[in-house]
Amino acid sequence: MNRRQLLTMIAAVTGTAMIGANRAFAYDPTEVGDNIFTPEDAAFLDEVAETILPATDTPGAKEAGVGAFMTVFVSDCFDAEEQQAFREGMDALRDLAQDRHGTTFEALSPEDRQALLQEVSTEANRQAVVVAEYAEERRQQSLDIQPSADTAADEIVDPDAPLPHPFTAIHQLVLFGFFTSEVGATQVLRYEPVPGEYIGDLDYDGEPAWAT
């Protein structure tokens, strides 16, 4: 699975393009080194990530250190508005656990955690549809005005555009952090160091996708 395939998978699962990807994968100077999260935040995100990608016969997200990765990615690659939305997503999960169960997310049973995240994920998917429909409407309007500019709507900052659900960024970074980690790439996907032997015609044996 290469980077393009991973980003495509993340967009398919969460219903929207990966948040912050344009700054993570292109040269865009940012202030790095100052993590805006606490170790407690990273531990909380580890538990959320482990609920989404739990350990089975292969390691889960917690073993891959996804929580810590997420705090670095958001600190270095998200702008202030995206960082605020990410924090709102974390706070919403914490508040929902308290409201529904009277305790912290970390103290919930695996079944209660899964039910809670499924509820939030459903809301996020509904909002992703709203975002996608609005973007397509804007694109069509731009094409009517300037038919040759297929991406014209993407180049205009629209203050009225609906935003993704706060949980979407959390969900996306869980997937991205896990499948680009050493654990995810070598113990869940199949890893082949490059350069390596070229095999132009290889029978598919039903095994997991390749990490590289």
PDB file of C-alpha atoms in Angstrom:
ATOM      1  CA  MET A   1       0.000   0.000   0.000  1.00  0.00           C
ATOM      2  CA  ASN A   2       1.646   3.231  -1.115  1.00  0.00           C
ATOM      3  CA  ARG A   3       0.883   6.727   0.141  1.00  0.00           C
ATOM      4  CA  ARG A   4      -1.659   7.451  -2.589  1.00  0.00           C
ATOM      5  CA  GLN A   5      -3.518   4.217  -1.877  1.00  0.00           C
ATOM      6  CA  LEU A   6      -3.497   4.935   1.861  1.00  0.00           C
ATOM      7  CA  LEU A   7      -4.922   8.439   1.412  1.00  0.00           C
ATOM      8  CA  THR A   8      -7.566   7.072  -0.947  1.00  0.00           C
ATOM      9  CA  MET A   9      -8.535   4.446   1.623  1.00  0.00           C
ATOM     10  CA  ILE A  10      -8.745   7.048   4.398  1.00  0.00           C
ATOM     11  CA  ALA A  11     -10.968   9.279   2.258  1.00  0.00           C
ATOM     12  CA  ALA A  12     -13.210   6.313   1.422  1.00  0.00           C
ATOM     13  CA  VAL A  13     -13.586   5.295   5.068  1.00  0.00           C
ATOM     14  CA  THR A  14     -14.165   8.787   6.489  1.00  0.00           C
ATOM     15  CA  GLY A  15     -15.957  10.350   3.527  1.00  0.00           C
ATOM     16  CA  THR A  16     -13.585  13.271   3.019  1.00  0.00           C
ATOM     17  CA  ALA A  17     -10.009  13.983   1.968  1.00  0.00           C
ATOM     18  CA  MET A  18      -7.427  13.746   4.723  1.00  0.00           C
ATOM     19  CA  ILE A  19      -7.266  16.922   6.784  1.00  0.00           C
ATOM     20  CA  GLY A  20      -3.828  18.561   6.791  1.00  0.00           C
ATOM     21  CA  ALA A  21      -2.451  16.278   4.088  1.00  0.00           C
ATOM     22  CA  ASN A  22      -1.476  19.160   1.806  1.00  0.00           C
ATOM     23  CA  ARG A  23       0.873  20.541   4.458  1.00  0.00           C
ATOM     24  CA  ALA A  24       2.197  17.169   5.559  1.00  0.00           C
ATOM     25  CA  PHE A  25       3.349  16.020   2.124  1.00  0.00           C
ATOM     26  CA  ALA A  26       4.437  19.248   0.429  1.00  0.00           C
ATOM     27  CA  TYR A  27       7.041  21.828   1.330  1.00  0.00           C
ATOM     28  CA  ASP A  28       5.272  24.249   3.613  1.00  0.00           C
ATOM     29  CA  PRO A  29       7.384  25.736   6.427  1.00  0.00           C
ATOM     30  CA  THR A  30       5.799  25.247   9.848  1.00  0.00           C
ATOM     31  CA  GLU A  31       6.875  25.681  13.430  1.00  0.00           C
ATOM     32  CA  VAL A  32       7.886  22.232  14.624  1.00  0.00           C
ATOM     33  CA  GLY A  33       9.066  20.874  17.914  1.00  0.00           C
ATOM     34  CA  ASP A  34       6.385  22.347  20.186  1.00  0.00           C
ATOM     35  CA  ASN A  35       3.824  19.668  20.961  1.00  0.00           C
ATOM     36  CA  ILE A  36       0.606  21.396  22.015  1.00  0.00           C
ATOM     37  CA  PHE A  37      -0.728  18.267  23.734  1.00  0.00           C
ATOM     38  CA  THR A  38      -0.013  16.674  27.087  1.00  0.00           C
ATOM     39  CA  PRO A  39       1.068  13.083  27.766  1.00  0.00           C
ATOM     40  CA  GLU A  40      -2.459  12.545  29.119  1.00  0.00           C
ATOM     41  CA  ASP A  41      -3.865  13.635  25.764  1.00  0.00           C
ATOM     42  CA  ALA A  42      -1.617  11.149  23.978  1.00  0.00           C
ATOM     43  CA  ALA A  43      -2.723   8.372  26.352  1.00  0.00           C
ATOM     44  CA  PHE A  44      -6.385   9.229  25.723  1.00  0.00           C
ATOM     45  CA  LEU A  45      -5.832   9.166  21.952  1.00  0.00           C
ATOM     46  CA  ASP A  46      -4.091   5.806  22.299  1.00  0.00           C
ATOM     47  CA  GLU A  47      -7.243   4.386  23.879  1.00  0.00           C
ATOM     48  CA  VAL A  48      -9.458   5.859  21.165  1.00  0.00           C
ATOM     49  CA  ALA A  49      -7.133   4.503  18.487  1.00  0.00           C
ATOM     50  CA  GLU A  50      -7.036   1.056  20.098  1.00  0.00           C
ATOM     51  CA  THR A  51     -10.840   0.972  20.059  1.00  0.00           C
ATOM     52  CA  ILE A  52     -10.808   1.664  16.312  1.00  0.00           C
ATOM     53  CA  LEU A  53      -7.907  -0.690  15.536  1.00  0.00           C
ATOM     54  CA  PRO A  54      -7.675  -3.169  18.430  1.00  0.00           C
ATOM     55  CA  ALA A  55      -5.036  -5.816  18.827  1.00  0.00           C
ATOM     56  CA  THR A  56      -6.093  -9.229  17.542  1.00  0.00           C
ATOM     57  CA  ASP A  57      -3.610 -11.756  16.233  1.00  0.00           C
ATOM     58  CA  THR A  58      -1.693  -8.690  15.059  1.00  0.00           C
ATOM     59  CA  PRO A  59      -0.741  -5.590  17.078  1.00  0.00           C
ATOM     60  CA  GLY A  60      -3.231  -2.781  17.593  1.00  0.00           C
ATOM     61  CA  ALA A  61      -2.950   0.981  17.341  1.00  0.00           C
ATOM     62  CA  LYS A  62      -1.807   1.419  20.932  1.00  0.00           C
ATOM     63  CA  GLU A  63       1.228  -0.792  20.439  1.00  0.00           C
ATOM     64  CA  ALA A  64       2.071   1.262  17.355  1.00  0.00           C
ATOM     65  CA  GLY A  65       2.137   4.451  19.431  1.00  0.00           C
ATOM     66  CA  VAL A  66      -0.580   6.086  17.367  1.00  0.00           C
ATOM     67  CA  GLY A  67      -1.650   8.448  20.155  1.00  0.00           C
ATOM     68  CA  ALA A  68       1.760  10.110  20.380  1.00  0.00           C
ATOM     69  CA  PHE A  69       1.988  10.258  16.592  1.00  0.00           C
ATOM     70  CA  MET A  70      -1.343  12.046  16.396  1.00  0.00           C
ATOM     71  CA  THR A  71      -0.245  14.754  18.830  1.00  0.00           C
ATOM     72  CA  VAL A  72       2.878  15.453  16.778  1.00  0.00           C
ATOM     73  CA  PHE A  73       1.025  15.460  13.465  1.00  0.00           C
ATOM     74  CA  VAL A  74      -1.660  17.847  14.698  1.00  0.00           C
ATOM     75  CA  SER A  75       0.920  20.116  16.360  1.00  0.00           C
ATOM     76  CA  ASP A  76       3.091  20.332  13.248  1.00  0.00           C
ATOM     77  CA  CYS A  77       0.723  19.931  10.295  1.00  0.00           C
ATOM     78  CA  PHE A  78      -2.652  21.388  11.321  1.00  0.00           C
ATOM     79  CA  ASP A  79      -3.389  25.100  11.262  1.00  0.00           C
ATOM     80  CA  ALA A  80      -4.884  26.803  14.315  1.00  0.00           C
ATOM     81  CA  GLU A  81      -8.479  26.259  13.194  1.00  0.00           C
ATOM     82  CA  GLU A  82      -7.879  22.564  12.505  1.00  0.00           C
ATOM     83  CA  GLN A  83      -6.107  22.144  15.843  1.00  0.00           C
ATOM     84  CA  GLN A  84      -9.066  23.697  17.622  1.00  0.00           C
ATOM     85  CA  ALA A  85     -11.490  21.378  15.816  1.00  0.00           C
ATOM     86  CA  PHE A  86      -9.317  18.397  16.750  1.00  0.00           C
ATOM     87  CA  ARG A  87      -9.401  19.385  20.415  1.00  0.00           C
ATOM     88  CA  GLU A  88     -13.163  19.842  20.188  1.00  0.00           C
ATOM     89  CA  GLY A  89     -13.400  16.295  18.874  1.00  0.00           C
ATOM     90  CA  MET A  90     -11.386  15.000  21.830  1.00  0.00           C
ATOM     91  CA  ASP A  91     -13.465  16.994  24.313  1.00  0.00           C
ATOM     92  CA  ALA A  92     -16.707  15.777  22.713  1.00  0.00           C
ATOM     93  CA  LEU A  93     -15.667  12.145  23.182  1.00  0.00           C
ATOM     94  CA  ARG A  94     -14.749  12.769  26.802  1.00  0.00           C
ATOM     95  CA  ASP A  95     -18.015  14.598  27.476  1.00  0.00           C
ATOM     96  CA  LEU A  96     -20.084  11.925  25.756  1.00  0.00           C
ATOM     97  CA  ALA A  97     -18.514   9.207  27.907  1.00  0.00           C
ATOM     98  CA  GLN A  98     -19.348  11.197  31.034  1.00  0.00           C
ATOM     99  CA  ASP A  99     -22.891  11.979  29.902  1.00  0.00           C
ATOM    100  CA  ARG A 100     -23.737   8.410  28.867  1.00  0.00           C
ATOM    101  CA  HIS A 101     -21.823   6.394  31.442  1.00  0.00           C
ATOM    102  CA  GLY A 102     -20.765   8.782  34.206  1.00  0.00           C
ATOM    103  CA  THR A 103     -17.089   7.961  33.806  1.00  0.00           C
ATOM    104  CA  THR A 104     -14.085   8.579  31.578  1.00  0.00           C
ATOM    105  CA  PHE A 105     -13.670   7.076  28.140  1.00  0.00           C
ATOM    106  CA  GLU A 106     -10.636   5.176  29.375  1.00  0.00           C
ATOM    107  CA  ALA A 107     -12.714   3.505  32.114  1.00  0.00           C
ATOM    108  CA  LEU A 108     -15.385   2.211  29.737  1.00  0.00           C
ATOM    109  CA  SER A 109     -15.598  -1.424  28.727  1.00  0.00           C
ATOM    110  CA  PRO A 110     -14.462  -2.278  25.198  1.00  0.00           C
ATOM    111  CA  GLU A 111     -18.101  -2.789  24.206  1.00  0.00           C
ATOM    112  CA  ASP A 112     -19.172   0.626  25.527  1.00  0.00           C
ATOM    113  CA  ARG A 113     -16.211   2.298  23.841  1.00  0.00           C
ATOM    114  CA  GLN A 114     -17.108   0.715  20.519  1.00  0.00           C
ATOM    115  CA  ALA A 115     -20.758   1.708  20.816  1.00  0.00           C
ATOM    116  CA  LEU A 116     -19.829   5.286  21.651  1.00  0.00           C
ATOM    117  CA  LEU A 117     -17.397   5.609  18.746  1.00  0.00           C
ATOM    118  CA  GLN A 118     -19.880   3.984  16.369  1.00  0.00           C
ATOM    119  CA  GLU A 119     -22.446   6.629  17.288  1.00  0.00           C
ATOM    120  CA  VAL A 120     -19.973   9.463  16.739  1.00  0.00           C
ATOM    121  CA  SER A 121     -18.697   7.892  13.524  1.00  0.00           C
ATOM    122  CA  THR A 122     -22.245   7.742  12.153  1.00  0.00           C
ATOM    123  CA  GLU A 123     -22.665  11.455  12.845  1.00  0.00           C
ATOM    124  CA  ALA A 124     -19.326  12.160  11.181  1.00  0.00           C
ATOM    125  CA  ASN A 125     -20.314  10.197   8.075  1.00  0.00           C
ATOM    126  CA  ARG A 126     -23.556  12.186   7.776  1.00  0.00           C
ATOM    127  CA  GLN A 127     -21.601  15.429   7.992  1.00  0.00           C
ATOM    128  CA  ALA A 128     -19.129  14.160   5.387  1.00  0.00           C
ATOM    129  CA  VAL A 129     -22.034  13.767   2.955  1.00  0.00           C
ATOM    130  CA  VAL A 130     -23.077  17.367   3.613  1.00  0.00           C
ATOM    131  CA  VAL A 131     -19.508  18.577   3.021  1.00  0.00           C
ATOM    132  CA  ALA A 132     -19.154  16.566  -0.190  1.00  0.00           C
ATOM    133  CA  GLU A 133     -22.500  17.710  -1.596  1.00  0.00           C
ATOM    134  CA  TYR A 134     -21.693  21.352  -0.884  1.00  0.00           C
ATOM    135  CA  ALA A 135     -18.254  21.026  -2.508  1.00  0.00           C
ATOM    136  CA  GLU A 136     -19.762  19.432  -5.616  1.00  0.00           C
ATOM    137  CA  GLU A 137     -22.381  22.184  -5.848  1.00  0.00           C
ATOM    138  CA  ARG A 138     -19.664  24.827  -5.634  1.00  0.00           C
ATOM    139  CA  ARG A 139     -17.595  23.011  -8.253  1.00  0.00           C
ATOM    140  CA  GLN A 140     -20.523  22.936 -10.653  1.00  0.00           C
ATOM    141  CA  GLN A 141     -21.157  26.642 -10.093  1.00  0.00           C
ATOM    142  CA  SER A 142     -17.506  27.379 -10.844  1.00  0.00           C
ATOM    143  CA  LEU A 143     -17.642  25.320 -14.032  1.00  0.00           C
ATOM    144  CA  ASP A 144     -20.711  27.247 -15.179  1.00  0.00           C
ATOM    145  CA  ILE A 145     -18.750  30.468 -14.810  1.00  0.00           C
ATOM    146  CA  GLN A 146     -15.367  29.196 -15.989  1.00  0.00           C
ATOM    147  CA  PRO A 147     -15.778  25.822 -17.742  1.00  0.00           C
ATOM    148  CA  SER A 148     -12.054  25.291 -18.266  1.00  0.00           C
ATOM    149  CA  ALA A 149     -11.254  25.560 -14.555  1.00  0.00           C
ATOM    150  CA  ASP A 150     -12.246  22.168 -13.217  1.00  0.00           C
ATOM    151  CA  THR A 151     -10.603  22.874  -9.851  1.00  0.00           C
ATOM    152  CA  ALA A 152     -11.651  26.494  -9.555  1.00  0.00           C
ATOM    153  CA  ALA A 153     -13.895  25.848  -6.540  1.00  0.00           C
ATOM    154  CA  ASP A 154     -11.017  24.190  -4.686  1.00  0.00           C
ATOM    155  CA  GLU A 155      -8.849  27.295  -5.013  1.00  0.00           C
ATOM    156  CA  ILE A 156     -11.362  29.657  -3.391  1.00  0.00           C
ATOM    157  CA  VAL A 157     -11.673  29.825   0.377  1.00  0.00           C
ATOM    158  CA  ASP A 158     -15.388  29.684   1.092  1.00  0.00           C
ATOM    159  CA  PRO A 159     -16.266  30.962   4.589  1.00  0.00           C
ATOM    160  CA  ASP A 160     -19.740  29.416   4.267  1.00  0.00           C
ATOM    161  CA  ALA A 161     -18.500  25.918   3.476  1.00  0.00           C
ATOM    162  CA  PRO A 162     -19.581  23.282   6.027  1.00  0.00           C
ATOM    163  CA  LEU A 163     -16.726  21.762   8.000  1.00  0.00           C
ATOM    164  CA  PRO A 164     -16.030  18.069   8.606  1.00  0.00           C
ATOM    165  CA  HIS A 165     -17.204  16.604  11.898  1.00  0.00           C
ATOM    166  CA  PRO A 166     -14.517  16.984  14.613  1.00  0.00           C
ATOM    167  CA  PHE A 167     -14.225  13.191  14.914  1.00  0.00           C
ATOM    168  CA  THR A 168     -13.220  12.876  11.267  1.00  0.00           C
ATOM    169  CA  ALA A 169      -9.670  14.128  11.823  1.00  0.00           C
ATOM    170  CA  ILE A 170      -9.227  11.760  14.770  1.00  0.00           C
ATOM    171  CA  HIS A 171     -10.435   8.799  12.727  1.00  0.00           C
ATOM    172  CA  GLN A 172      -8.215   9.736   9.782  1.00  0.00           C
ATOM    173  CA  LEU A 173      -5.070  10.077  11.868  1.00  0.00           C
ATOM    174  CA  VAL A 174      -5.683   6.759  13.601  1.00  0.00           C
ATOM    175  CA  LEU A 175      -5.658   5.036  10.211  1.00  0.00           C
ATOM    176  CA  PHE A 176      -2.770   7.065   8.824  1.00  0.00           C
ATOM    177  CA  GLY A 177      -0.649   6.767  11.961  1.00  0.00           C
ATOM    178  CA  PHE A 178      -1.128   3.021  12.242  1.00  0.00           C
ATOM    179  CA  PHE A 179      -0.526   1.997   8.648  1.00  0.00           C
ATOM    180  CA  THR A 180       2.578   4.189   8.328  1.00  0.00           C
ATOM    181  CA  SER A 181       4.045   2.951  11.623  1.00  0.00           C
ATOM    182  CA  GLU A 182       6.694   0.243  11.755  1.00  0.00           C
ATOM    183  CA  VAL A 183       4.239  -2.066  13.492  1.00  0.00           C
ATOM    184  CA  GLY A 184       1.476  -1.490  10.949  1.00  0.00           C
ATOM    185  CA  ALA A 185       3.758  -1.687   7.935  1.00  0.00           C
ATOM    186  CA  THR A 186       5.694  -4.789   8.949  1.00  0.00           C
ATOM    187  CA  GLN A 187       3.304  -6.830  11.097  1.00  0.00           C
ATOM    188  CA  VAL A 188      -0.079  -6.080   9.550  1.00  0.00           C
ATOM    189  CA  LEU A 189       0.829  -5.165   5.981  1.00  0.00           C
ATOM    190  CA  ARG A 190       3.667  -6.894   4.174  1.00  0.00           C
ATOM    191  CA  TYR A 191       6.915  -4.968   3.930  1.00  0.00           C
ATOM    192  CA  GLU A 192       9.535  -5.328   1.231  1.00  0.00           C
ATOM    193  CA  PRO A 193      12.631  -3.123   1.529  1.00  0.00           C
ATOM    194  CA  VAL A 194      13.496  -1.115  -1.575  1.00  0.00           C
ATOM    195  CA  PRO A 195      15.499  -1.670  -3.664  1.00  0.00           C
ATOM    196  CA  GLY A 196      14.651  -5.311  -4.006  1.00  0.00           C
ATOM    197  CA  GLU A 197      14.130  -8.002  -6.582  1.00  0.00           C
ATOM    198  CA  TYR A 198      11.765  -7.046  -9.411  1.00  0.00           C
ATOM    199  CA  ILE A 199       9.010  -9.585 -10.036  1.00  0.00           C
ATOM    200  CA  GLY A 200       6.870  -8.459 -12.949  1.00  0.00           C
ATOM    201  CA  ASP A 201       4.225 -11.180 -12.727  1.00  0.00           C
ATOM    202  CA  LEU A 202       3.380 -12.307  -9.215  1.00  0.00           C
ATOM    203  CA  ASP A 203       0.399 -14.518  -8.404  1.00  0.00           C
ATOM    204  CA  TYR A 204      -1.898 -13.069  -5.730  1.00  0.00           C
ATOM    205  CA  ASP A 205      -2.098 -15.439  -2.789  1.00  0.00           C
ATOM    206  CA  GLY A 206      -4.811 -13.696  -0.767  1.00  0.00           C
ATOM    207  CA  GLU A 207      -2.387 -12.279   1.797  1.00  0.00           C
ATOM    208  CA  PRO A 208      -2.619  -8.658   3.141  1.00  0.00           C
ATOM    209  CA  ALA A 209      -1.703  -5.700   0.958  1.00  0.00           C
ATOM    210  CA  TRP A 210       1.950  -4.634   0.780  1.00  0.00           C
ATOM    211  CA  ALA A 211       3.135  -1.703   2.890  1.00  0.00           C
ATOM    212  CA  THR A 212       5.560  -0.643   0.139  1.00  0.00           C
TER     213      THR A 212
END
